[in-house]
């Protein structure tokens, strides 16, 4: 019976999302561009290569430590657009507002959208507003779609990873998810965790320059966290990925909150981080370039690709053991973005 | 107090929508592209002109006579993209699904999206799925954004209308709104009214060819109906628009339903109709071209632009009187699309 209806887990970015996408959306919309399952479509229009991406934001609460739904909606789509190395140019904004929502809050949200767009060098050029009856929505949902231009000729794709390649993460993981959850649950910790929401297009430019043709792919580990991205990479490239727990940048308050809440930081969403995979010989230069950028100052090499266990992600733990890093099943953190 | 919160009327396409857009969204997102307030943004990317548009669909019920939310979401955005004469190429699809929604219905909806996209010659190339808790959404909301390419060099804009120009409508008005309302309210009429949901890009191509540089602007009268579009035209071009009630194509069951329900067909949404404004000397040729297309067979000349009463829409009524056609105030028909 449960298989006949949509569950919260279908929006998790984990195993259930993965199955829904493969069994329902891909079979309906079947086309080569969508089937690649990158975070953005790469379009050829009249000889120009464009990136096109969409995301709806339903985060709860809409104001949280470090940001709000508006800023998140802009940064999140900017990030999806730029992960293929595109320069984001234009955004759309579609609002679904619940009757009775505060006009003052709507104003605050639109102002932070504008601020975020400006900072990323993109413009919100088209929009739409719908209102639904009280109790048929939840304050405000925002869809943003983005268009960027691809000015490099690199072939970046999750399917390009080869054994020997190096995995880099641009900074600490789990910040966004923990910030949302502690606010939502009314928890307080000694050092409150802030969302890491940020537009990564500037950092991406640095990585493109440093990684050059050694760069295989980039992706931002949002819903499903680092674990989901690494599993997608391993599956798409049919390589094994191996990471070391001790090399993962995790802020102590995030680690502490995860322990108390029973969460694995590998499954927790980030909104201002990316994972880059680069050829071994370009990994140090790429790491240096990342660290010189304010959004990459805590960047780290966390592991690499191996020929063994294709399609699988493994981790050497703090105590020297080895475990499989699976796609999260179900929904550890609903409505995180 | 009421001014401090969002009301259903803010999503109506009428006066309250108009005020919300001007007072809040335009002041936040202020940029020349958005400020034109066309249904789509026209973007210049590297020497190519593209059209970009977004719409969220929250129609209730999601299945209705003549279509469903999926088909509507594709056709509606195709129409917004092509009203500037662009050829629609690519669509995104963002789903916000309420926990517990039927998987079977979701499948039906995605299949009709795919059918509609294919028929319009566009591909759904990127997507996103969010799930919200039961009672925090309403079955399914769908955002689609669309990209099209502009291959003509005409300057089409609501601001281009001059006195003497002719107003054409591509067919009967009010069908979609009446179909939704009768289904939602459980009303039954002798001849049930079907939604007119359809992709108009083929018809637009014919109009471009026939109207040529006599074509001023096109728009599809969705929320707010014909009255809203005509008021937007009159305001943007600072001309008066005058229509004749007897020339409006309205199907008898639609006219009957509107009378019973106390609705003005001029305010009722259409989802497969367009209004074109053309120079007098091209109006007959354009009308003929429209009538040769299956979606324009009931096309009619309904009036024209005059120098008097700039910014105002007037109508000669059946009984020979003259009345002002205002922007609808409030929300006659919530969640129509």
XYZ file of C-alpha atoms in Angstrom:
674
model
C 0.000 0.000 0.000
C 2.821 2.389 0.944
C 4.319 1.923 -2.523
C 1.192 3.385 -4.067
C 1.605 6.814 -2.542
C 4.271 9.466 -2.225
C 6.143 9.389 1.090
C 8.353 12.071 2.636
C 11.350 9.901 1.722
C 10.638 10.438 -1.967
C 11.882 13.976 -1.507
C 14.964 13.050 0.495
C 17.631 12.849 -2.166
C 18.296 9.302 -0.981
C 17.280 5.834 -2.144
C 13.542 6.575 -2.462
C 14.157 9.747 -4.522
C 16.527 7.791 -6.700
C 13.921 5.088 -7.335
C 11.132 7.595 -8.022
C 13.296 9.420 -10.562
C 14.308 6.234 -12.335
C 10.973 4.435 -12.271
C 8.620 7.312 -12.921
C 10.169 10.530 -14.213
C 12.814 9.091 -16.505
C 10.405 6.617 -18.024
C 7.884 9.404 -18.727
C 10.229 12.156 -19.911
C 12.852 9.894 -21.464
C 15.412 11.990 -23.391
C 19.216 11.932 -23.586
C 19.623 15.271 -21.835
C 17.491 14.384 -18.810
C 18.763 10.826 -18.665
C 22.265 12.029 -17.819
C 20.849 13.003 -14.406
C 23.277 15.821 -13.864
C 22.003 18.685 -11.716
C 21.553 20.768 -14.831
C 20.723 20.156 -18.472
C 23.358 21.205 -20.969
C 21.591 22.601 -24.012
C 22.906 23.309 -27.482
C 21.117 26.289 -28.953
C 22.366 27.553 -32.255
C 25.970 26.636 -31.516
C 25.982 27.986 -27.958
C 26.145 25.707 -24.914
C 23.811 26.692 -22.095
C 23.143 25.180 -18.688
C 19.526 25.056 -17.478
C 18.367 23.949 -14.038
C 15.328 24.154 -11.790
C 14.645 23.652 -8.090
C 11.666 24.242 -5.840
C 12.347 25.314 -2.272
C 10.041 24.220 0.543
C 12.434 24.642 3.465
C 10.853 24.799 6.916
C 11.440 27.151 8.729
C 11.667 29.837 6.042
C 13.995 31.977 8.183
C 16.909 30.091 9.732
C 20.352 30.789 11.179
C 22.498 32.012 8.303
C 19.796 32.669 5.722
C 16.231 32.383 4.500
C 14.251 30.579 1.800
C 14.808 33.406 -0.681
C 18.575 33.443 -0.453
C 18.588 29.636 -0.514
C 16.393 29.565 -3.634
C 18.779 31.829 -5.515
C 22.039 30.273 -4.312
C 20.788 26.721 -4.772
C 19.871 27.191 -8.412
C 22.992 29.250 -9.134
C 24.959 26.291 -7.762
C 23.135 23.712 -9.863
C 23.743 25.833 -12.958
C 27.430 26.435 -12.295
C 28.434 22.884 -11.317
C 28.938 22.138 -15.028
C 31.244 25.131 -15.229
C 28.589 27.493 -16.589
C 28.472 31.180 -15.756
C 24.987 31.848 -14.317
C 23.204 34.738 -16.021
C 19.442 34.631 -15.590
C 16.943 33.364 -13.043
C 13.195 32.944 -12.915
C 11.233 33.040 -9.672
C 7.885 31.315 -9.136
C 6.104 31.864 -5.817
C 3.363 29.675 -4.359
C 2.086 31.627 -1.376
C -0.355 30.488 1.291
C -3.286 32.835 1.869
C -2.618 34.915 4.969
C 1.175 34.947 4.605
C 2.817 38.089 5.909
C 3.512 40.743 3.300
C 6.455 41.930 5.397
C 8.057 38.493 5.319
C 7.468 38.239 1.582
C 9.230 41.566 1.141
C 12.178 40.411 3.263
C 12.449 37.234 1.212
C 12.352 39.007 -2.138
C 14.996 41.438 -0.935
C 17.329 38.652 0.060
C 16.721 36.980 -3.312
C 17.743 40.153 -5.063
C 20.825 40.551 -2.871
C 21.896 36.952 -3.520
C 21.301 37.225 -7.269
C 23.277 40.434 -7.488
C 26.157 38.939 -5.540
C 26.283 35.998 -7.942
C 26.126 38.302 -10.968
C 22.750 36.993 -12.135
C 19.412 38.762 -12.709
C 15.889 37.627 -11.843
C 14.221 38.333 -15.162
C 10.839 36.610 -15.089
C 8.427 35.455 -12.431
C 5.044 34.168 -11.394
C 2.893 34.292 -8.270
C 0.195 31.868 -7.241
C -1.844 31.990 -4.042
C -3.366 28.871 -2.471
C -6.021 28.693 0.242
C -4.955 28.650 3.887
C -4.010 25.095 4.833
C -3.248 24.075 1.245
C 0.331 25.316 1.280
C 2.848 26.316 3.933
C 3.745 30.005 4.057
C 5.738 30.201 0.814
C 7.300 27.812 -1.669
C 9.709 29.239 -4.250
C 10.796 27.741 -7.532
C 13.826 29.168 -9.264
C 15.111 28.134 -12.657
C 18.432 29.318 -13.960
C 20.265 29.725 -17.235
C 24.028 29.958 -17.576
C 26.463 30.016 -20.442
C 29.232 27.448 -20.811
C 32.356 29.163 -22.041
C 34.852 26.337 -21.567
C 35.181 23.238 -23.728
C 35.811 20.743 -20.944
C 33.698 17.615 -20.775
C 32.496 17.514 -17.168
C 30.223 14.684 -16.135
C 29.669 12.319 -13.241
C 30.456 9.521 -15.687
C 34.054 10.663 -16.298
C 35.752 9.547 -13.094
C 38.662 7.093 -13.435
C 40.619 5.089 -10.867
C 43.390 7.261 -9.447
C 41.296 10.470 -9.501
C 41.138 12.567 -6.350
C 38.046 13.694 -4.398
C 38.035 17.201 -2.974
C 35.405 18.884 -0.847
C 35.335 22.678 -0.625
C 34.722 22.948 3.130
C 32.948 21.679 6.211
C 29.983 19.369 5.705
C 26.564 19.198 7.366
C 26.238 22.878 8.347
C 23.002 23.642 6.495
C 21.066 20.577 7.580
C 22.066 20.974 11.213
C 21.176 24.695 11.178
C 17.673 23.924 9.847
C 17.066 21.027 12.180
C 18.176 22.751 15.363
C 16.015 25.777 14.518
C 13.010 23.638 13.598
C 13.240 21.464 16.677
C 13.914 24.442 18.934
C 17.210 22.946 20.084
C 19.985 25.194 21.275
C 23.663 24.422 21.332
C 26.465 26.404 22.858
C 27.771 27.551 19.475
C 24.787 27.801 17.150
C 25.362 26.366 13.680
C 24.769 28.651 10.690
C 23.605 27.505 7.272
C 26.410 27.617 4.711
C 24.102 28.906 1.928
C 26.289 30.613 -0.678
C 26.627 30.921 -4.434
C 29.600 28.891 -5.604
C 30.081 30.287 -9.113
C 33.165 32.298 -8.142
C 34.795 29.250 -6.572
C 33.880 27.174 -9.627
C 35.748 29.602 -11.875
C 38.892 29.112 -9.795
C 38.533 25.329 -9.939
C 38.064 25.400 -13.715
C 41.243 27.418 -14.089
C 43.307 25.246 -11.749
C 41.904 21.845 -12.669
C 41.781 22.446 -16.431
C 41.389 19.275 -18.396
C 42.189 17.291 -15.274
C 38.783 18.265 -13.878
C 36.268 15.413 -14.191
C 33.127 16.677 -12.504
C 31.728 18.912 -9.768
C 28.523 18.656 -7.764
C 27.052 20.318 -4.699
C 26.068 17.860 -1.967
C 22.603 19.138 -0.996
C 19.770 16.718 -0.108
C 21.197 13.324 0.778
C 24.505 14.984 1.650
C 27.979 13.880 0.643
C 26.908 10.215 0.758
C 24.311 10.705 -1.998
C 26.700 12.565 -4.325
C 29.491 10.038 -3.888
C 27.113 7.173 -4.617
C 25.861 8.947 -7.746
C 29.456 9.460 -8.884
C 30.411 5.829 -8.206
C 27.353 4.554 -10.037
C 27.730 6.861 -13.041
C 31.452 6.148 -13.525
C 31.458 2.501 -12.421
C 34.425 3.097 -10.149
C 34.859 2.552 -6.449
C 35.214 5.656 -4.296
C 37.131 5.502 -1.070
C 37.200 8.257 1.538
C 38.881 8.672 4.923
C 36.683 9.765 7.813
C 39.525 11.678 9.455
C 39.969 13.885 6.403
C 36.326 15.050 6.326
C 36.047 18.674 7.421
C 33.287 18.753 10.036
C 32.850 21.598 12.505
C 32.788 20.404 16.119
C 29.309 21.828 16.852
C 27.974 20.059 13.742
C 29.604 16.805 14.752
C 28.197 17.225 18.254
C 24.676 18.021 17.038
C 24.737 15.042 14.671
C 25.755 12.748 17.504
C 22.961 14.004 19.759
C 20.398 13.829 16.948
C 21.534 10.445 15.699
C 22.456 11.768 12.245
C 25.347 10.803 10.026
C 26.999 14.040 8.795
C 27.583 12.284 5.476
C 23.803 12.319 4.914
C 23.213 15.913 5.975
C 22.552 18.613 3.364
C 24.989 21.386 2.459
C 24.065 24.537 0.557
C 27.399 26.204 -0.044
C 29.799 23.324 -0.638
C 30.890 21.359 -3.650
C 32.709 18.146 -4.367
C 35.225 18.224 -7.220
C 36.867 15.210 -8.780
C 40.222 15.855 -10.461
C 43.048 13.870 -11.976
C 45.800 13.088 -9.467
C 48.333 15.399 -11.116
C 46.017 18.399 -10.827
C 44.755 17.728 -7.313
C 47.245 19.816 -5.332
C 46.923 22.823 -7.638
C 43.144 22.578 -7.438
C 43.204 22.306 -3.669
C 45.433 25.389 -3.457
C 43.130 27.352 -5.752
C 40.104 26.360 -3.678
C 41.789 27.382 -0.444
C 42.621 30.809 -1.810
C 38.881 31.484 -2.341
C 36.870 32.563 0.731
C 34.299 29.805 0.114
C 37.012 27.159 -0.184
C 39.353 28.049 2.659
C 38.611 24.773 4.483
C 38.832 22.649 1.332
C 40.274 19.174 1.752
C 41.235 16.071 -0.156
C 38.962 13.392 1.249
C 39.830 10.343 -0.832
C 39.849 9.082 -4.379
C 38.603 6.695 -7.014
C 39.733 3.075 -7.178
C 39.159 0.199 -9.575
C 37.878 -2.122 -6.842
C 34.193 -2.328 -5.904
C 32.839 -0.392 -8.883
C 29.658 1.514 -8.013
C 30.430 1.404 -4.297
C 31.556 4.027 -1.774
C 33.675 2.925 1.155
C 35.134 4.803 4.104
C 38.085 4.180 6.377
C 36.722 5.102 9.798
C 38.430 6.952 12.645
C 39.155 3.685 14.395
C 40.726 2.207 11.254
C 37.790 0.055 10.167
C 36.183 0.132 6.751
C 32.500 0.604 6.071
C 30.220 0.990 3.108
C 28.743 4.471 2.649
C 25.236 3.833 1.339
C 22.603 6.061 -0.175
C 20.483 7.202 2.760
C 17.162 5.329 2.841
C 13.997 7.166 3.886
C 14.058 10.760 5.027
C 16.373 11.707 7.848
C 15.739 15.441 7.372
C 12.517 16.447 5.610
C 12.099 19.873 3.982
C 15.707 20.868 4.352
C 15.697 22.962 1.171
C -4.799 44.644 8.582
C -5.830 42.875 5.392
C -3.146 44.772 3.504
C -0.489 43.143 5.646
C -1.123 39.636 4.420
C -1.455 37.810 1.140
C -5.066 37.257 0.022
C -6.417 34.882 -2.604
C -6.947 37.916 -4.831
C -3.188 38.466 -5.022
C -3.044 35.405 -7.262
C -5.976 36.377 -9.444
C -4.291 38.108 -12.338
C -6.490 41.125 -11.572
C -6.027 44.381 -9.712
C -4.537 42.868 -6.548
C -1.976 40.829 -8.535
C -1.106 43.915 -10.495
C -0.500 45.914 -7.306
C 1.540 43.152 -5.670
C 3.780 42.890 -8.726
C 4.321 46.628 -8.950
C 4.704 47.370 -5.257
C 6.696 44.368 -4.135
C 8.305 42.263 -6.855
C 9.331 45.013 -9.253
C 10.759 47.132 -6.493
C 12.829 44.189 -5.212
C 13.988 42.672 -8.496
C 14.116 45.901 -10.471
C 15.764 45.281 -13.867
C 14.874 46.369 -17.418
C 14.013 42.862 -18.576
C 11.566 42.133 -15.749
C 10.192 45.660 -15.731
C 8.745 45.186 -19.234
C 6.220 42.836 -17.614
C 5.776 40.713 -20.678
C 4.864 37.077 -20.058
C 8.395 36.098 -20.897
C 11.841 37.640 -20.593
C 13.711 38.182 -23.836
C 17.379 37.448 -23.207
C 20.408 38.263 -25.284
C 23.029 35.572 -24.875
C 26.086 35.820 -27.033
C 24.186 37.334 -29.939
C 21.214 34.957 -29.757
C 17.776 36.084 -28.620
C 16.039 33.665 -26.259
C 12.676 33.746 -24.516
C 12.509 32.542 -20.906
C 9.362 32.133 -18.856
C 8.158 30.422 -15.671
C 4.778 29.495 -14.215
C 3.662 27.463 -11.233
C 0.436 25.506 -11.565
C -1.812 24.981 -8.554
C -5.076 24.249 -10.369
C -7.790 22.578 -8.327
C -9.036 19.991 -9.325
C -5.915 18.485 -10.888
C -7.989 16.433 -13.356
C -10.704 18.381 -15.145
C -12.821 18.151 -18.310
C -10.427 18.528 -21.224
C -7.109 18.082 -19.409
C -5.094 17.838 -16.230
C -2.504 19.854 -14.301
C 0.384 18.229 -16.194
C -0.866 19.100 -19.651
C -1.783 22.579 -18.426
C 1.692 23.110 -16.948
C 3.362 22.278 -20.243
C 0.953 24.134 -22.535
C 0.816 27.188 -20.289
C 4.563 27.726 -20.269
C 4.891 26.886 -23.958
C 2.330 29.632 -24.564
C 4.128 32.184 -22.412
C 7.373 31.436 -24.239
C 5.897 31.623 -27.724
C 3.814 34.787 -27.311
C 6.914 36.801 -28.219
C 7.229 34.742 -31.369
C 9.834 32.364 -29.953
C 10.024 28.709 -30.891
C 9.826 26.739 -27.610
C 12.636 24.213 -27.232
C 13.240 23.196 -23.624
C 11.242 22.876 -20.422
C 12.036 22.247 -16.787
C 9.583 20.607 -14.409
C 9.563 21.147 -10.637
C 7.102 19.102 -8.573
C 5.942 19.902 -5.046
C 4.034 16.825 -3.954
C 1.935 16.356 -0.833
C 2.821 13.295 1.208
C 0.285 10.543 0.494
C -0.404 11.610 -3.102
C -1.271 8.752 -5.410
C 1.639 7.367 -7.401
C -0.804 6.364 -10.140
C -2.055 9.923 -10.508
C 1.519 11.224 -10.567
C 2.297 8.802 -13.366
C -0.781 9.907 -15.337
C 0.253 13.543 -14.919
C 3.841 13.005 -16.026
C 2.612 11.076 -19.043
C 0.336 13.880 -20.122
C 3.197 16.351 -19.622
C 5.354 14.301 -21.924
C 2.571 14.013 -24.507
C 1.966 17.768 -24.443
C 5.682 18.596 -24.675
C 6.167 16.262 -27.611
C 3.193 17.717 -29.421
C 4.629 21.209 -29.008
C 8.068 20.062 -30.173
C 9.748 20.768 -26.824
C 11.647 18.488 -24.429
C 11.502 18.337 -20.629
C 15.224 18.353 -19.915
C 15.641 19.022 -16.195
C 13.532 18.605 -13.096
C 13.167 18.556 -9.354
C 10.888 16.871 -6.828
C 10.048 18.045 -3.345
C 7.676 16.361 -0.917
C 5.825 18.298 1.796
C 3.992 16.878 4.814
C 0.321 15.996 4.509
C -1.741 19.162 4.991
C 1.133 21.461 3.947
C 0.425 21.251 0.240
C -2.470 20.115 -1.949
C -1.861 16.940 -3.962
C 0.628 18.338 -6.477
C 1.902 21.737 -7.591
C 3.998 21.898 -10.758
C 6.368 24.618 -11.872
C 7.512 24.656 -15.467
C 10.041 27.038 -16.935
C 10.642 27.222 -20.635
C 13.277 28.407 -23.076
C 12.623 29.261 -26.695
C 14.635 30.774 -29.496
C 13.563 33.938 -31.294
C 14.293 33.582 -34.967
C 12.441 36.645 -36.264
C 13.565 40.243 -35.956
C 10.160 41.774 -35.193
C 9.799 44.006 -32.192
C 6.760 42.614 -30.369
C 5.706 44.257 -27.150
C 2.565 45.311 -25.327
C 3.903 48.864 -25.586
C 3.786 48.952 -29.398
C 0.060 49.362 -30.027
C -1.052 52.459 -31.976
C -4.469 53.933 -32.650
C -5.989 52.225 -35.670
C -4.558 48.798 -34.816
C -6.909 45.819 -34.779
C -7.580 43.355 -31.936
C -8.000 39.691 -32.813
C -8.826 36.794 -30.546
C -8.038 33.247 -31.679
C -11.290 31.621 -30.530
C -13.997 31.302 -27.898
C -13.299 32.810 -24.497
C -13.935 31.528 -20.968
C -13.829 27.787 -21.681
C -11.024 26.860 -19.278
C -12.292 28.803 -16.289
C -15.828 27.503 -16.670
C -14.604 23.899 -17.082
C -12.609 24.144 -13.829
C -15.347 25.875 -11.898
C -18.168 23.529 -12.890
C -16.002 20.505 -12.026
C -14.877 21.994 -8.723
C -18.354 23.017 -7.661
C -19.860 19.742 -8.846
C -22.224 21.569 -11.201
C -23.520 19.849 -14.285
C -24.770 21.480 -17.430
C -26.454 19.892 -20.404
C -23.357 20.289 -22.597
C -20.328 20.055 -20.336
C -17.645 22.638 -21.053
C -14.105 21.395 -21.807
C -10.925 23.260 -20.971
C -9.291 24.705 -24.076
C -5.752 23.865 -22.858
C -3.486 23.733 -25.908
C -0.017 24.763 -27.031
C -0.267 27.753 -29.326
C 3.212 27.754 -30.874
C 1.971 26.404 -34.212
C -0.695 29.086 -34.426
C 1.853 31.725 -33.462
C 4.039 30.731 -36.424
C 1.114 31.320 -38.786
C 0.386 34.708 -37.229
C 4.043 35.756 -37.508
C 4.021 34.866 -41.180
C 0.737 36.599 -41.960
C 1.124 39.637 -39.707
C 4.793 40.264 -40.474
C 5.920 43.698 -39.433
C 2.293 44.689 -38.937
C 2.181 42.468 -35.850
C 2.414 44.531 -32.642
C 2.045 42.018 -29.828
C 0.453 38.737 -28.780
C -0.604 37.490 -25.373
C -2.611 34.587 -23.992
C -5.491 35.687 -21.765
C -5.127 33.319 -18.809
C -5.788 34.502 -15.216
C -7.879 37.631 -15.259
C -9.172 36.702 -18.711
C -9.460 38.930 -21.742
C -10.207 41.953 -19.533
C -6.828 41.738 -17.803
C -4.845 41.413 -21.035
C -6.643 44.301 -22.708
C -6.056 46.518 -19.688
C -2.358 45.607 -19.694
C -2.164 46.460 -23.396
C -3.959 49.777 -22.956
C -1.748 50.735 -20.037
C 1.529 49.718 -21.706
C 0.770 51.490 -25.003
C -1.178 54.444 -23.608
C -3.953 53.931 -26.127
C -7.666 53.329 -25.678
C -8.959 49.891 -26.632
C -12.516 49.483 -27.770
C -14.261 46.138 -28.269
C -17.742 45.100 -29.345
C -19.531 42.583 -27.153
C -21.353 41.031 -30.104
C -18.068 40.148 -31.803
C -16.715 38.162 -28.827
C -16.729 34.446 -29.578
C -18.385 32.802 -26.558
C -19.824 29.287 -26.649
C -23.469 29.175 -25.540
C -22.828 26.745 -22.638
C -20.039 29.026 -21.390
C -22.262 32.078 -21.647
C -25.013 30.174 -19.833
C -22.720 28.971 -17.053
C -21.300 32.470 -16.572
C -24.801 33.881 -16.255
C -25.805 31.292 -13.651
C -22.548 31.707 -11.727
C -22.554 35.493 -11.912
C -19.276 35.657 -13.827
C -18.250 38.003 -16.598
C -16.736 35.878 -19.408
C -14.258 38.716 -19.980
C -12.684 37.877 -16.598
C -12.584 34.121 -17.043
C -9.293 32.344 -17.804
C -8.412 30.755 -21.121
C -5.585 28.275 -21.640
C -5.503 27.819 -25.387
C -6.343 31.237 -26.769
C -4.377 34.296 -27.706
C -5.020 37.920 -28.453
C -3.037 39.427 -31.326
C -2.811 43.110 -32.142
C -2.003 43.931 -35.766
C -1.870 46.965 -37.997
C -5.155 47.543 -39.825
C -3.720 46.656 -43.247
C -2.605 43.214 -42.034
C -5.679 42.362 -40.011
C -7.679 40.466 -42.643
C -4.692 38.403 -43.761
C -3.893 37.588 -40.138
C -7.486 36.616 -39.418
C -7.504 34.317 -42.450
C -4.234 32.688 -41.384
C -5.585 32.124 -37.882
C -8.789 30.572 -39.174
C -6.874 28.117 -41.323
C -5.179 26.725 -38.191
C -7.200 24.219 -36.105
C -6.628 26.263 -32.925
C -7.764 29.471 -34.615
C -10.819 28.341 -36.553
C -13.149 30.528 -34.465
C -10.829 33.546 -34.553
C -12.507 36.938 -34.682
C -11.792 40.628 -34.899
C -13.154 42.011 -31.653
C -12.233 45.688 -31.813
C -9.292 48.014 -32.079
C -7.089 50.719 -30.620
C -8.164 54.349 -30.480
C -6.524 57.585 -29.440
C -9.306 58.466 -26.991
C -9.211 57.406 -23.339
C -5.578 56.271 -23.269
C -5.045 53.440 -20.803
C -8.729 52.517 -20.812
C -10.707 49.605 -22.253
C -14.297 50.209 -23.312
C -16.948 47.903 -24.735
C -20.006 48.483 -26.867
C -22.565 46.168 -25.280
C -25.216 44.000 -26.941
C -27.855 46.585 -26.228
C -25.771 49.362 -27.758
C -24.504 50.895 -24.516
C -20.890 51.551 -23.704
C -19.122 50.382 -20.568
C -15.648 50.432 -19.117
C -13.929 47.027 -18.974
C -11.919 47.124 -15.768
C -9.221 44.916 -14.340
C -11.087 42.376 -12.226
C -10.739 43.190 -8.522
C -10.335 40.369 -6.009
C -10.507 36.751 -7.007
C -13.515 35.584 -8.992
C -11.954 32.188 -9.684
C -9.171 31.027 -7.376
C -6.692 28.310 -8.407
C -7.754 28.212 -11.997
C -4.262 27.347 -13.268
